[in-house]
Amino acid sequence: MTIESPCIDVCQMSEDKTVCTGCHRSLSEIANWRNLTDAEKIRVVATAQARRAASECKTTFEQIP
């Protein structure tokens, strides 16, 4: 099985420089992607999806007056 990179070609670091705002992976996750096993890639993708969801919730709550 080949796990595709979650990169969406929106390569920009978050304001706090912890994750990419496009794929929500950390710099180390991005840099090590090619060396990860499929199981590790699946965990990285799941973690990135959780970060994205948390980021979207935070943005939504910040917009509420």
PDB file of C-alpha atoms in Angstrom:
ATOM      1  CA  MET A   1       0.000   0.000   0.000  1.00  0.00           C
ATOM      2  CA  THR A   2       1.234   3.488  -0.766  1.00  0.00           C
ATOM      3  CA  ILE A   3       0.131   6.300   1.526  1.00  0.00           C
ATOM      4  CA  GLU A   4       0.095   9.565  -0.393  1.00  0.00           C
ATOM      5  CA  SER A   5       1.442  12.750   1.103  1.00  0.00           C
ATOM      6  CA  PRO A   6      -1.275  15.028   2.503  1.00  0.00           C
ATOM      7  CA  CYS A   7       0.526  18.026   0.939  1.00  0.00           C
ATOM      8  CA  ILE A   8      -1.890  20.330  -0.919  1.00  0.00           C
ATOM      9  CA  ASP A   9       0.792  22.702  -2.257  1.00  0.00           C
ATOM     10  CA  VAL A  10      -0.085  25.451   0.220  1.00  0.00           C
ATOM     11  CA  CYS A  11       3.294  25.453   1.924  1.00  0.00           C
ATOM     12  CA  GLN A  12       3.229  28.124   4.586  1.00  0.00           C
ATOM     13  CA  MET A  13       4.070  27.785   8.245  1.00  0.00           C
ATOM     14  CA  SER A  14       1.578  28.744  10.922  1.00  0.00           C
ATOM     15  CA  GLU A  15       2.081  31.966  12.844  1.00  0.00           C
ATOM     16  CA  ASP A  16       3.721  30.064  15.708  1.00  0.00           C
ATOM     17  CA  LYS A  17       5.893  28.121  13.207  1.00  0.00           C
ATOM     18  CA  THR A  18       4.699  24.713  14.426  1.00  0.00           C
ATOM     19  CA  VAL A  19       2.808  23.335  11.414  1.00  0.00           C
ATOM     20  CA  CYS A  20       2.143  23.939   7.734  1.00  0.00           C
ATOM     21  CA  THR A  21      -1.175  25.740   7.265  1.00  0.00           C
ATOM     22  CA  GLY A  22      -1.857  23.659   4.152  1.00  0.00           C
ATOM     23  CA  CYS A  23      -1.368  20.075   5.315  1.00  0.00           C
ATOM     24  CA  HIS A  24      -1.095  20.663   9.082  1.00  0.00           C
ATOM     25  CA  ARG A  25       2.064  18.569   9.415  1.00  0.00           C
ATOM     26  CA  SER A  26       5.047  19.648  11.503  1.00  0.00           C
ATOM     27  CA  LEU A  27       8.375  20.391   9.856  1.00  0.00           C
ATOM     28  CA  SER A  28       9.799  17.083  11.085  1.00  0.00           C
ATOM     29  CA  GLU A  29       6.775  15.168   9.770  1.00  0.00           C
ATOM     30  CA  ILE A  30       7.210  16.817   6.373  1.00  0.00           C
ATOM     31  CA  ALA A  31      10.977  16.284   6.283  1.00  0.00           C
ATOM     32  CA  ASN A  32      10.762  12.623   7.338  1.00  0.00           C
ATOM     33  CA  TRP A  33       7.754  11.649   5.210  1.00  0.00           C
ATOM     34  CA  ARG A  34       9.733   9.551   2.711  1.00  0.00           C
ATOM     35  CA  ASN A  35      11.373   7.541   5.494  1.00  0.00           C
ATOM     36  CA  LEU A  36       8.185   6.688   7.390  1.00  0.00           C
ATOM     37  CA  THR A  37       6.501   3.299   7.270  1.00  0.00           C
ATOM     38  CA  ASP A  38       2.917   3.137   6.016  1.00  0.00           C
ATOM     39  CA  ALA A  39       1.708   2.783   9.614  1.00  0.00           C
ATOM     40  CA  GLU A  40       3.653   5.884  10.641  1.00  0.00           C
ATOM     41  CA  LYS A  41       2.286   7.810   7.642  1.00  0.00           C
ATOM     42  CA  ILE A  42      -1.258   6.857   8.628  1.00  0.00           C
ATOM     43  CA  ARG A  43      -0.607   8.184  12.157  1.00  0.00           C
ATOM     44  CA  VAL A  44       0.858  11.429  10.751  1.00  0.00           C
ATOM     45  CA  VAL A  45      -2.167  11.929   8.484  1.00  0.00           C
ATOM     46  CA  ALA A  46      -4.559  11.303  11.398  1.00  0.00           C
ATOM     47  CA  THR A  47      -2.642  13.714  13.612  1.00  0.00           C
ATOM     48  CA  ALA A  48      -2.632  16.344  10.866  1.00  0.00           C
ATOM     49  CA  GLN A  49      -6.392  15.936  10.383  1.00  0.00           C
ATOM     50  CA  ALA A  50      -6.917  16.423  14.119  1.00  0.00           C
ATOM     51  CA  ARG A  51      -4.765  19.557  14.032  1.00  0.00           C
ATOM     52  CA  ARG A  52      -6.783  20.879  11.096  1.00  0.00           C
ATOM     53  CA  ALA A  53     -10.071  20.246  12.923  1.00  0.00           C
ATOM     54  CA  ALA A  54      -8.778  21.920  16.091  1.00  0.00           C
ATOM     55  CA  SER A  55      -7.559  24.879  14.047  1.00  0.00           C
ATOM     56  CA  GLU A  56     -10.928  25.243  12.324  1.00  0.00           C
ATOM     57  CA  CYS A  57     -12.753  25.125  15.682  1.00  0.00           C
ATOM     58  CA  LYS A  58     -10.420  27.738  17.124  1.00  0.00           C
ATOM     59  CA  THR A  59     -10.960  29.998  14.103  1.00  0.00           C
ATOM     60  CA  THR A  60     -14.743  29.591  14.401  1.00  0.00           C
ATOM     61  CA  PHE A  61     -14.750  30.479  18.120  1.00  0.00           C
ATOM     62  CA  GLU A  62     -12.487  33.485  17.537  1.00  0.00           C
ATOM     63  CA  GLN A  63     -15.027  34.862  15.056  1.00  0.00           C
ATOM     64  CA  ILE A  64     -17.922  34.691  17.524  1.00  0.00           C
ATOM     65  CA  PRO A  65     -18.426  38.107  19.162  1.00  0.00           C
TER      66      PRO A  65
END
